[in-house]
Coordinates of C-alpha atoms and ligand atoms in Angstrom, one line a residue:
M1 CA -13.7 27.5 7.2
S2 CA -13.3 24.8 9.6
Q3 CA -15.6 21.7 10.3
Q4 CA -16.7 20.5 13.2
H5 CA -14.5 17.3 14.9
S6 CA -14.2 15.2 18.0
A7 CA -11.9 16.1 19.9
A8 CA -8.3 14.3 20.4
P9 CA -7.4 12.5 23.6
A10 CA -4.6 14.7 25.3
P11 CA -2.0 13.7 23.2
T12 CA 0.5 11.7 25.8
S13 CA 1.9 9.9 22.9
A14 CA 2.9 13.1 20.9
V15 CA 6.5 12.3 20.9
S16 CA 7.5 8.4 19.6
A17 CA 8.4 5.8 22.1
V18 CA 9.9 3.7 20.1
E19 CA 13.8 3.5 20.7
G20 CA 15.6 2.2 17.9
R21 CA 18.5 4.0 14.8
P22 CA 17.8 7.3 13.9
D23 CA 17.2 5.1 10.8
W24 CA 14.8 2.9 11.1
W25 CA 13.3 3.4 8.0
R26 CA 16.0 2.8 5.7
D27 CA 15.4 -0.8 6.6
A28 CA 12.7 -1.6 7.9
V29 CA 10.2 -4.5 7.7
I30 CA 6.7 -2.8 7.0
Y31 CA 2.7 -5.3 8.0
Q32 CA -0.3 -3.2 5.6
V33 CA -3.1 -3.6 8.6
Y34 CA -5.9 -3.6 6.5
P35 CA -8.2 -2.7 9.0
R36 CA -11.5 -4.2 8.1
S37 CA -9.8 -7.9 7.6
F38 CA -7.1 -7.6 10.3
A39 CA -9.3 -9.2 13.3
D40 CA -12.3 -7.8 15.2
G41 CA -12.6 -6.8 18.3
N42 CA -16.5 -6.2 18.8
G43 CA -17.7 -9.0 17.0
D44 CA -19.3 -7.6 14.1
G45 CA -18.3 -8.8 11.4
M46 CA -16.4 -6.0 10.9
G47 CA -12.3 -5.4 11.5
D48 CA -11.3 -2.6 14.3
L49 CA -9.1 -0.9 16.1
E50 CA -9.6 -2.6 19.5
G51 CA -8.7 -6.1 17.6
V52 CA -5.6 -4.7 16.1
R53 CA -4.2 -3.7 19.7
T54 CA -5.0 -6.9 20.8
R55 CA -2.7 -8.9 17.9
L56 CA 0.1 -6.7 18.4
P57 CA 2.4 -8.9 19.9
Y58 CA 1.3 -10.6 17.1
L59 CA 3.1 -8.8 14.9
R60 CA 5.6 -7.5 17.7
D61 CA 7.0 -11.5 18.1
L62 CA 6.9 -11.6 13.8
G63 CA 9.8 -9.6 13.7
V64 CA 8.3 -6.3 12.1
D65 CA 9.6 -2.8 12.8
A66 CA 6.3 -0.6 11.5
V67 CA 2.8 -1.3 10.8
W68 CA 1.0 0.8 8.1
L69 CA -3.1 1.0 8.8
S70 CA -5.7 1.4 6.6
P71 CA -8.0 4.2 6.8
F72 CA -10.0 3.9 9.6
Y73 CA -11.9 7.0 9.2
A74 CA -14.7 8.3 9.9
S75 CA -15.8 7.2 6.2
P76 CA -19.0 5.9 3.9
Q77 CA -17.0 3.3 2.8
A78 CA -17.8 3.8 -0.9
D79 CA -14.4 2.8 -1.4
A80 CA -13.7 1.8 2.0
G81 CA -12.4 4.3 3.6
Y82 CA -10.9 5.5 1.1
D83 CA -13.5 8.2 1.0
V84 CA -13.2 10.1 4.1
A85 CA -15.5 12.4 5.5
D86 CA -13.4 13.5 8.3
Y87 CA -9.7 13.5 9.0
R88 CA -9.5 14.1 12.9
A89 CA -12.2 11.1 13.3
V90 CA -12.0 7.1 13.7
D91 CA -14.9 5.7 12.2
P92 CA -17.5 3.9 14.8
M93 CA -17.5 1.0 12.6
F94 CA -13.3 0.6 13.4
G95 CA -13.7 2.1 17.3
T96 CA -12.9 5.6 18.5
L97 CA -10.0 8.3 18.8
L98 CA -9.8 7.2 22.2
D99 CA -8.8 2.9 20.5
A100 CA -6.0 4.6 18.5
D101 CA -5.2 6.5 21.0
A102 CA -4.5 2.4 22.6
L103 CA -3.1 1.1 19.5
I104 CA -0.5 3.9 19.3
R105 CA 0.9 3.5 23.1
D106 CA 0.8 0.1 22.6
A107 CA 2.0 -0.5 19.1
H108 CA 5.0 2.0 21.4
A109 CA 5.1 -0.4 24.7
L110 CA 6.1 -3.3 22.0
G111 CA 9.0 -1.6 20.2
L112 CA 6.2 -1.2 16.8
R113 CA 5.9 2.3 15.2
I114 CA 2.2 3.1 13.3
I115 CA 2.0 4.4 9.9
V116 CA -1.8 5.6 9.2
D117 CA -2.7 6.3 5.9
L118 CA -3.1 10.2 4.3
V119 CA -6.1 10.2 1.4
P120 CA -5.0 14.0 0.5
N121 CA -5.6 13.7 -2.9
H122 CA -10.1 13.3 -3.1
S123 CA -12.3 13.8 0.2
S124 CA -15.8 11.7 0.4
D125 CA -18.5 13.5 -1.2
Q126 CA -19.9 13.8 2.0
Y127 CA -17.2 16.0 3.8
E128 CA -18.4 19.6 4.5
W129 CA -16.4 21.4 2.0
F130 CA -18.3 19.3 -0.7
K131 CA -22.0 18.9 0.7
R132 CA -20.8 23.1 0.9
A133 CA -20.0 23.5 -2.6
L134 CA -23.0 21.5 -4.0
A135 CA -25.2 23.0 -2.0
E136 CA -23.7 27.0 -2.7
G137 CA -23.8 26.5 -6.6
P138 CA -22.1 27.6 -9.6
G139 CA -19.9 30.3 -8.6
S140 CA -19.5 30.4 -4.9
P141 CA -15.9 30.0 -3.9
S142 CA -16.7 26.9 -2.0
R143 CA -16.7 25.8 -5.0
D144 CA -13.2 26.3 -5.9
R145 CA -12.1 23.9 -3.2
Y146 CA -13.1 20.8 -5.9
H147 CA -12.8 20.8 -10.1
F148 CA -16.4 22.0 -11.0
R149 CA -16.3 22.6 -14.5
P150 CA -19.6 23.5 -16.6
G151 CA -20.7 21.0 -19.9
K152 CA -19.4 20.8 -22.7
G153 CA -22.1 20.3 -26.1
K154 CA -25.1 22.3 -26.2
N155 CA -27.0 22.0 -22.7
G156 CA -23.5 21.5 -20.9
E157 CA -24.6 17.5 -21.0
L158 CA -21.0 16.3 -21.6
P159 CA -18.4 16.6 -19.3
P160 CA -15.7 19.1 -18.7
N161 CA -13.0 16.6 -20.7
D162 CA -12.1 13.0 -21.4
W163 CA -10.5 11.6 -18.9
E164 CA -11.5 8.4 -17.5
S165 CA -12.3 7.4 -13.5
I166 CA -9.5 4.4 -12.5
F167 CA -12.5 2.6 -11.5
G168 CA -13.9 3.1 -15.0
G169 CA -16.1 5.2 -16.3
P170 CA -15.8 9.3 -16.9
A171 CA -13.8 10.6 -14.6
W172 CA -16.9 13.6 -14.7
T173 CA -19.9 13.8 -13.2
R174 CA -22.6 16.2 -12.8
V175 CA -24.7 17.8 -10.0
T176 CA -27.8 18.9 -10.2
E177 CA -27.8 22.5 -8.5
P178 CA -30.3 23.6 -5.4
D179 CA -32.5 24.8 -7.9
G180 CA -32.9 21.8 -9.4
T181 CA -32.0 22.1 -12.4
P182 CA -28.9 20.0 -13.9
G183 CA -25.7 21.7 -13.6
E184 CA -22.2 22.0 -13.4
W185 CA -19.1 18.4 -13.7
Y186 CA -17.0 18.0 -10.8
L187 CA -13.2 15.5 -11.3
H188 CA -13.2 12.3 -9.0
L189 CA -10.3 10.3 -10.8
F190 CA -11.8 7.4 -8.9
A191 CA -15.3 6.9 -7.8
P192 CA -18.6 9.7 -7.9
E193 CA -17.7 9.3 -4.1
Q194 CA -14.6 11.2 -4.9
P195 CA -14.6 14.4 -5.8
D196 CA -10.8 15.0 -6.0
F197 CA -9.6 18.3 -3.9
N198 CA -8.5 21.7 -6.0
W199 CA -5.0 21.5 -4.3
E200 CA -4.4 24.8 -6.8
H201 CA -7.1 26.2 -3.6
P202 CA -4.9 27.3 -0.7
A203 CA -7.0 26.5 1.7
V204 CA -6.5 23.1 0.6
G205 CA -2.8 22.6 1.4
D206 CA -3.7 24.4 4.4
E207 CA -5.6 21.9 5.7
F208 CA -4.1 18.8 5.0
R209 CA -0.8 20.3 7.1
S210 CA -3.4 20.6 9.9
I211 CA -4.4 17.2 9.6
L212 CA -1.1 15.5 9.3
R213 CA -0.3 18.0 12.8
F214 CA -3.1 16.0 14.4
W215 CA -1.3 13.4 13.9
L216 CA 1.9 13.4 14.5
D217 CA 0.2 14.9 18.3
M218 CA -1.7 11.7 18.7
G219 CA 2.6 10.0 18.2
V220 CA 2.4 8.3 15.1
D221 CA 5.7 7.6 13.7
G222 CA 4.4 8.6 9.5
F223 CA 1.8 8.0 6.5
R224 CA 1.8 6.8 3.9
I225 CA 0.6 8.7 0.8
D226 CA -2.2 7.8 -0.8
V227 CA -2.5 8.8 -4.7
A228 CA 0.4 10.8 -4.2
H229 CA 1.1 10.9 -7.8
G230 CA -2.5 13.0 -8.3
M231 CA -3.2 16.1 -6.3
V232 CA -1.7 18.2 -9.2
K233 CA -3.4 18.3 -12.1
A234 CA -2.1 19.8 -16.0
E235 CA -2.8 23.4 -16.1
G236 CA -6.3 23.8 -18.4
L237 CA -7.0 20.3 -17.4
P238 CA -6.2 19.2 -21.3
D239 CA -7.6 16.0 -23.2
L240 CA -5.4 12.5 -22.9
G241 CA -6.8 12.2 -26.9
D242 CA -5.8 8.7 -27.8
H243 CA -4.1 6.7 -24.6
E244 CA -4.7 4.1 -22.9
Q245 CA -6.4 5.6 -19.2
L246 CA -6.1 3.7 -17.4
T247 CA -2.6 1.4 -17.9
L248 CA -1.4 2.7 -14.3
L249 CA 1.6 1.9 -15.2
G250 CA 2.6 3.5 -18.2
N251 CA 5.5 4.4 -20.6
D252 CA 4.0 8.3 -20.2
V253 CA 3.0 11.5 -18.0
M254 CA -0.1 11.6 -17.4
P255 CA -2.6 15.3 -17.4
F256 CA -4.2 13.7 -13.8
F257 CA -0.3 12.1 -12.7
D258 CA 3.0 12.6 -11.8
Q259 CA 2.8 16.5 -12.1
D260 CA 5.6 18.4 -11.2
G261 CA 3.7 20.4 -8.9
V262 CA 2.8 17.7 -6.6
H263 CA 7.2 17.8 -4.6
D264 CA 6.0 21.8 -3.5
I265 CA 3.1 20.1 -1.3
Y266 CA 6.2 17.6 -0.6
R267 CA 8.3 19.9 0.6
E268 CA 6.2 22.3 2.6
W269 CA 5.1 18.2 4.3
R270 CA 8.8 17.7 5.1
L271 CA 8.9 20.6 6.9
V272 CA 6.3 20.4 8.8
L273 CA 7.2 16.5 9.4
D274 CA 10.6 17.7 10.8
E275 CA 9.4 20.1 13.6
Y276 CA 8.8 16.7 15.5
S277 CA 10.4 14.6 17.4
G278 CA 11.4 10.9 16.5
D279 CA 12.4 9.7 13.0
R280 CA 9.4 10.0 11.3
I281 CA 7.9 9.2 7.4
F282 CA 6.1 9.2 4.8
V283 CA 6.4 6.4 1.9
A284 CA 4.5 7.7 -1.2
E285 CA 2.3 5.3 -3.0
A286 CA 3.1 7.2 -6.1
W287 CA 2.6 5.3 -10.0
T288 CA 5.0 6.1 -12.0
P289 CA 5.8 5.1 -15.7
T290 CA 9.9 4.9 -14.2
V291 CA 11.3 4.4 -11.2
E292 CA 13.3 7.3 -12.1
R293 CA 10.3 10.0 -12.2
T294 CA 10.0 7.5 -8.1
A295 CA 12.8 8.5 -7.9
N296 CA 11.8 12.5 -7.7
Y297 CA 9.4 11.5 -4.5
V298 CA 12.2 10.8 -2.6
R299 CA 14.6 13.8 -2.4
P300 CA 16.2 14.7 0.5
D301 CA 14.0 17.1 1.2
E302 CA 10.2 16.0 0.3
L303 CA 9.4 11.5 1.4
H304 CA 11.6 9.5 3.1
Q305 CA 10.7 5.9 0.3
A306 CA 8.2 5.2 -2.0
F307 CA 6.3 1.9 -3.2
N308 CA 7.8 0.4 -6.3
F309 CA 5.6 -0.9 -7.9
Q310 CA 7.9 -1.8 -10.7
Y311 CA 9.0 -4.8 -9.2
L312 CA 5.8 -5.9 -7.9
A313 CA 4.2 -6.2 -11.2
T314 CA 7.3 -7.7 -12.3
H315 CA 7.2 -11.0 -13.1
W316 CA 8.8 -14.7 -11.5
D317 CA 11.7 -14.9 -13.9
A318 CA 15.2 -14.1 -12.6
A319 CA 16.3 -12.1 -16.0
E320 CA 13.5 -9.2 -15.5
L321 CA 13.7 -9.6 -12.2
R322 CA 17.6 -8.2 -12.4
T323 CA 16.7 -5.4 -14.5
V324 CA 14.3 -3.9 -11.8
I325 CA 16.5 -4.9 -9.0
N326 CA 19.5 -3.4 -11.0
R327 CA 17.4 -0.2 -12.2
T328 CA 15.9 0.3 -8.8
L329 CA 19.0 0.5 -6.2
D330 CA 20.7 2.8 -9.3
A331 CA 18.0 5.5 -9.2
M332 CA 17.8 5.3 -5.4
R333 CA 21.6 6.7 -5.0
P334 CA 21.7 8.7 -6.7
V335 CA 19.0 10.6 -4.4
G336 CA 20.5 9.4 -1.3
A337 CA 16.8 7.0 -0.4
P338 CA 16.5 3.7 0.2
A339 CA 15.1 1.0 -2.0
T340 CA 12.0 -0.7 -1.5
W341 CA 10.0 -4.1 -2.5
V342 CA 6.9 -5.2 -1.6
L343 CA 4.4 -8.4 -3.9
S344 CA 1.5 -7.4 -1.8
N345 CA -1.3 -5.0 -1.3
H346 CA -4.8 -4.4 -0.9
D347 CA -5.1 -3.4 -4.8
V348 CA -3.6 -6.0 -6.2
T349 CA -3.9 -9.6 -6.5
R350 CA -1.8 -11.9 -4.1
H351 CA 1.2 -13.2 -5.1
A352 CA 0.8 -16.8 -3.8
T353 CA -1.8 -16.8 -6.9
R354 CA 0.0 -14.0 -9.3
F355 CA 2.9 -16.4 -9.8
A356 CA 0.4 -19.3 -9.9
N357 CA -0.9 -18.4 -13.2
P358 CA 1.2 -18.0 -16.6
A359 CA 2.9 -14.7 -16.7
G360 CA 1.3 -11.4 -18.1
L361 CA -1.8 -11.5 -17.2
G362 CA -1.5 -8.7 -15.0
T363 CA -1.7 -7.6 -11.2
Q364 CA -5.2 -8.2 -11.3
I365 CA -6.4 -11.9 -12.3
R366 CA -9.8 -14.3 -10.9
L367 CA -8.1 -17.5 -12.2
A368 CA -6.4 -20.4 -8.9
G369 CA -4.5 -21.4 -10.9
D370 CA -1.6 -24.2 -9.5
R371 CA -2.0 -23.1 -5.7
E372 CA 0.9 -25.3 -5.1
V373 CA 3.6 -23.9 -7.6
G374 CA 2.1 -20.3 -6.6
L375 CA 2.8 -20.8 -3.2
R376 CA 6.0 -22.0 -4.0
R377 CA 7.3 -19.4 -5.9
A378 CA 5.2 -16.6 -3.4
R379 CA 8.1 -17.8 -0.4
A380 CA 10.9 -17.4 -2.6
A381 CA 9.8 -14.6 -3.8
T382 CA 9.3 -13.0 -0.3
L383 CA 13.6 -14.6 0.2
L384 CA 14.7 -12.4 -2.7
M385 CA 12.6 -9.4 -2.0
L386 CA 14.0 -9.3 2.0
A387 CA 17.0 -10.5 1.8
L388 CA 17.7 -7.0 -1.0
P389 CA 19.3 -4.0 0.3
G390 CA 16.1 -1.4 2.0
S391 CA 13.2 -1.3 3.4
A392 CA 10.1 -3.6 2.7
Y393 CA 6.6 -4.2 2.9
V394 CA 4.2 -7.3 3.6
Y395 CA 0.7 -7.2 3.6
Q396 CA -1.3 -8.7 6.4
G397 CA -1.3 -12.7 5.7
E398 CA 0.7 -12.9 2.8
E399 CA 3.0 -14.7 5.9
L400 CA 0.1 -17.2 5.8
G401 CA 0.9 -18.0 2.3
L402 CA -2.7 -17.3 1.8
P403 CA -4.2 -17.1 -1.8
D404 CA -6.4 -14.8 -3.6
V405 CA -9.9 -16.1 -2.6
V406 CA -11.2 -16.4 -7.1
D407 CA -14.6 -17.4 -6.5
L408 CA -16.2 -14.8 -4.6
P409 CA -19.9 -14.2 -4.9
D410 CA -21.4 -11.5 -7.1
D411 CA -23.6 -10.7 -4.3
V412 CA -21.0 -9.9 -1.5
R413 CA -18.3 -7.9 -3.9
Q414 CA -18.0 -5.1 -2.7
D415 CA -15.3 -3.2 -4.9
P416 CA -16.9 -0.6 -6.2
A417 CA -14.2 -0.6 -9.4
Y418 CA -16.5 -3.5 -9.8
F419 CA -19.5 -1.9 -9.7
R420 CA -18.5 0.3 -12.9
G421 CA -17.4 -2.1 -15.3
A422 CA -14.4 -3.3 -16.4
G423 CA -11.9 -1.0 -14.8
Q424 CA -8.5 -2.4 -14.1
D425 CA -8.9 -2.7 -11.0
G426 CA -12.2 -4.6 -10.4
F427 CA -10.9 -7.9 -8.6
R428 CA -9.9 -6.0 -5.0
D429 CA -12.4 -7.9 -2.4
G430 CA -10.1 -11.0 -2.9
C431 CA -7.1 -9.5 -1.0
R432 CA -9.1 -8.4 1.5
V433 CA -10.5 -11.1 3.2
P434 CA -10.7 -11.7 6.9
I435 CA -7.7 -13.7 7.5
P436 CA -7.5 -17.1 9.8
W437 CA -6.7 -16.8 13.4
T438 CA -7.2 -20.8 14.0
R439 CA -7.7 -23.6 13.1
T440 CA -12.1 -24.0 13.9
G441 CA -14.7 -21.2 14.4
P442 CA -17.2 -19.4 12.6
S443 CA -14.2 -16.6 11.4
Y444 CA -11.8 -18.5 11.8
G445 CA -10.4 -16.9 15.3
F446 CA -11.0 -13.7 13.1
G447 CA -14.2 -12.5 15.9
D448 CA -16.7 -13.7 17.0
G449 CA -20.2 -12.8 14.4
G450 CA -18.6 -13.6 11.6
S451 CA -16.8 -11.9 8.7
W452 CA -17.3 -9.5 6.0
L453 CA -16.4 -11.1 2.9
P454 CA -16.7 -15.2 3.2
Q455 CA -13.4 -17.3 3.9
P456 CA -12.9 -20.0 2.5
A457 CA -13.6 -23.6 4.3
D458 CA -9.7 -24.8 3.6
W459 CA -8.5 -21.7 5.4
G460 CA -8.3 -22.8 9.0
G461 CA -5.5 -25.3 7.8
L462 CA -4.0 -21.5 6.6
S463 CA -4.0 -20.3 9.9
V464 CA -2.0 -18.4 12.5
E465 CA -2.8 -21.4 14.6
A466 CA -1.8 -24.5 12.4
Q467 CA 0.7 -22.9 11.0
T468 CA 2.9 -21.9 14.5
G469 CA 5.7 -23.9 15.7
E470 CA 5.5 -26.2 11.6
P471 CA 8.1 -26.7 11.0
G472 CA 9.0 -25.9 7.2
S473 CA 5.4 -23.2 7.4
T474 CA 4.8 -20.4 5.8
L475 CA 4.6 -18.3 8.8
E476 CA 8.0 -20.1 10.5
L477 CA 9.9 -19.3 7.2
Y478 CA 8.4 -15.5 7.8
R479 CA 9.4 -15.7 11.1
A480 CA 12.6 -17.7 10.8
A481 CA 13.8 -14.8 8.0
L482 CA 12.8 -11.5 9.8
A483 CA 15.0 -13.7 12.7
V484 CA 17.8 -13.8 10.3
R485 CA 17.4 -10.1 9.3
R486 CA 17.1 -8.8 12.9
E487 CA 19.9 -9.9 13.8
R488 CA 21.9 -9.2 11.1
A489 CA 22.2 -5.6 10.3
D490 CA 23.6 -6.1 7.1
L491 CA 20.6 -7.9 5.5
G492 CA 18.8 -5.1 4.4
A493 CA 21.8 -2.1 5.3
G494 CA 23.4 0.0 2.2
D495 CA 22.7 -0.5 -1.7
A496 CA 24.9 -2.5 -3.1
V497 CA 24.6 -6.4 -5.0
E498 CA 26.7 -8.1 -5.9
W499 CA 26.0 -9.7 -9.2
L500 CA 27.5 -14.6 -9.4
R501 CA 27.5 -15.9 -12.1
A502 CA 24.7 -17.9 -11.8
P503 CA 23.0 -20.6 -14.7
E504 CA 19.5 -19.1 -16.6
G505 CA 16.8 -18.3 -14.6
V506 CA 18.9 -18.6 -11.7
L507 CA 19.3 -15.1 -9.0
A508 CA 22.1 -15.2 -6.9
F509 CA 23.5 -12.8 -4.9
R510 CA 26.8 -11.3 -2.7
R511 CA 25.8 -9.6 0.1
G512 CA 29.3 -9.2 1.7
E513 CA 29.0 -12.6 4.1
F514 CA 25.6 -13.1 3.0
V515 CA 24.7 -14.7 -0.9
C516 CA 20.9 -14.8 -2.0
V517 CA 20.8 -17.2 -4.5
A518 CA 16.6 -17.4 -5.9
N519 CA 16.1 -20.3 -8.8
T520 CA 13.4 -18.9 -10.8
T521 CA 13.7 -22.2 -13.1
G522 CA 10.6 -25.3 -13.3
E523 CA 14.2 -27.4 -12.6
S524 CA 16.4 -28.0 -9.5
V525 CA 19.7 -26.4 -10.3
P526 CA 23.6 -27.5 -8.8
M527 CA 24.7 -24.1 -7.3
P528 CA 27.9 -23.8 -5.2
A529 CA 27.5 -24.5 -1.3
Y530 CA 28.4 -20.4 -0.2
G531 CA 28.8 -21.0 2.9
R532 CA 26.3 -22.2 6.2
V533 CA 22.7 -22.1 4.8
L534 CA 21.1 -19.7 6.7
L535 CA 17.7 -20.7 5.9
A536 CA 15.7 -21.6 2.2
S537 CA 12.3 -21.7 1.2
G538 CA 12.4 -25.5 -0.3
E539 CA 14.9 -28.2 0.8
I540 CA 18.0 -28.3 -0.3
T541 CA 20.5 -30.8 -0.3
E542 CA 24.5 -30.4 -0.1
A543 CA 27.6 -32.8 -0.7
A544 CA 31.3 -31.9 -1.8
G545 CA 30.8 -28.2 -2.1
E546 CA 27.7 -28.3 -4.3
A547 CA 24.4 -27.7 -3.7
K548 CA 21.0 -29.2 -4.9
V549 CA 18.3 -25.5 -5.4
P550 CA 14.9 -27.4 -5.8
A551 CA 12.1 -25.5 -9.1
D552 CA 11.2 -22.1 -7.2
T553 CA 13.4 -22.3 -5.2
A554 CA 14.9 -19.7 -2.7
V555 CA 18.4 -20.0 0.3
W556 CA 20.4 -18.2 2.0
W557 CA 24.0 -18.4 2.7
S558 CA 26.9 -16.7 5.7
A559 CA 30.0 -17.4 4.5
S560 CA 30.8 -17.0 8.3
Ligands
LIG1 C1 -5.4 3.6 -3.6 C2 -5.5 2.6 -2.6 O1 -4.4 1.0 -2.5 C3 -6.9 2.1 -3.2 O2 -7.6 1.2 -2.3 C4 -7.7 3.4 -3.1 O3 -8.8 2.6 -3.5 C5 -7.0 4.5 -4.3 N1 -5.7 5.2 -3.7 C6 -7.8 5.6 -4.5 O4 -8.3 6.4 -3.1

């Protein structure tokens, strides 16, 4: 069965126009755009592709290599676009396929690569296949493309197993059959509006290989794979029993996550990608129990990168950071994949706010904490991240030092996890507030028509305009760090980190001519001056070959 789609524009950008090293992605800095909240081109209060296109020069000047866009496909927006109703169409709220085409071309002309989000674990309940499965009833072949099951209990009134949705509540919803009777249940690891595909059905794989080709023909440079660890479920959908189900980074492999069968899918996808020129990539959003399990996703015939969520979840603590850095590099070395580093994204509390709070509160925090300390640590954490070998991800607005918005009124909140009760990630709206571009104006330059989530009153002072050219601003720190990374190929290259002696609470490492020191303590520490200071996240004072590195500060030195 095929769907009706809007015709794609002639794929004139099918071959990526970006010149560059074939292994560009091994040390790339990739900027995440959350299209709803980046820039609003048509003044309806919601970000869109035209808004992104007009801001591409800002991203080029920031110095990133690629842009990953969260989903902009046709969607009822039950989970901000991660519920896709047509994988080959742009939602009118974000624009048209022609806008996507223009965005890809303009990005390429500026030397930026474009990575789009692919959502293969589930569709929207408005996807043609699911609507048909509901309409055709139990036993119909269309139900086999999802996980439909009869319920347990005398009248099938209990869910088929004990799995819980990541957003809270049961992972199953009972349907009303075409004849009006209560009937089968279907599986949804996320919201009820996001039914899970049955990847055992060959039509699902066929459809997704075709979707890959559609976007590759449009000229995209890669895909971020949503819930890359979830598509294959354990045989028989076994109960979990007494298990902490909501811990994504738990120690056990769940029957619905990180099943070995997912790797067969990626081997097939890799063959498709490799038919295309231009060094295009896959990056996995795979929450696995360990970095070693994450490494399985980036074996040479599978995906290129996987997000390092163990790193994202690490506290601002030198010993913990050193452990996760070593472990990551050790895990990636045997498979030959680059390590990746990430501090923030659209699903977690921004790191400026995480680090403003005491350690141990997790990645979903609704407390402002000490903003000054949080920002100081966030800036230092960024310099540390950008000094590590491999590829780094930057989430829109972190270059402005934005905090999470922790006091959004309940009546504006949209995260489905919030409405489904005590899900472990019910607070994601706070990192999704539209970013400020200008000091003043109704939505600080986000657009002419306000902003779909209210921005805090002090955000004009954090805007791109306010920080541009301002010595010491967070934006200028990012620009300078990315410029150094571009000038010095050695910064992200390879996989070696040589640890140097340092006082407790301080990380110091050498990479060739380059030395990075990060002081995670609340006190200033004396360190040897390792050469010429390239960049620092705070004020460094040097005298007689010794440098004072203030509390929560990182510094880059060059021996040459
Ligand atoms: C991960 C995405 O990052 C998140 O925003 C979404 O809610 C879930 N996957 C479900 O698609």
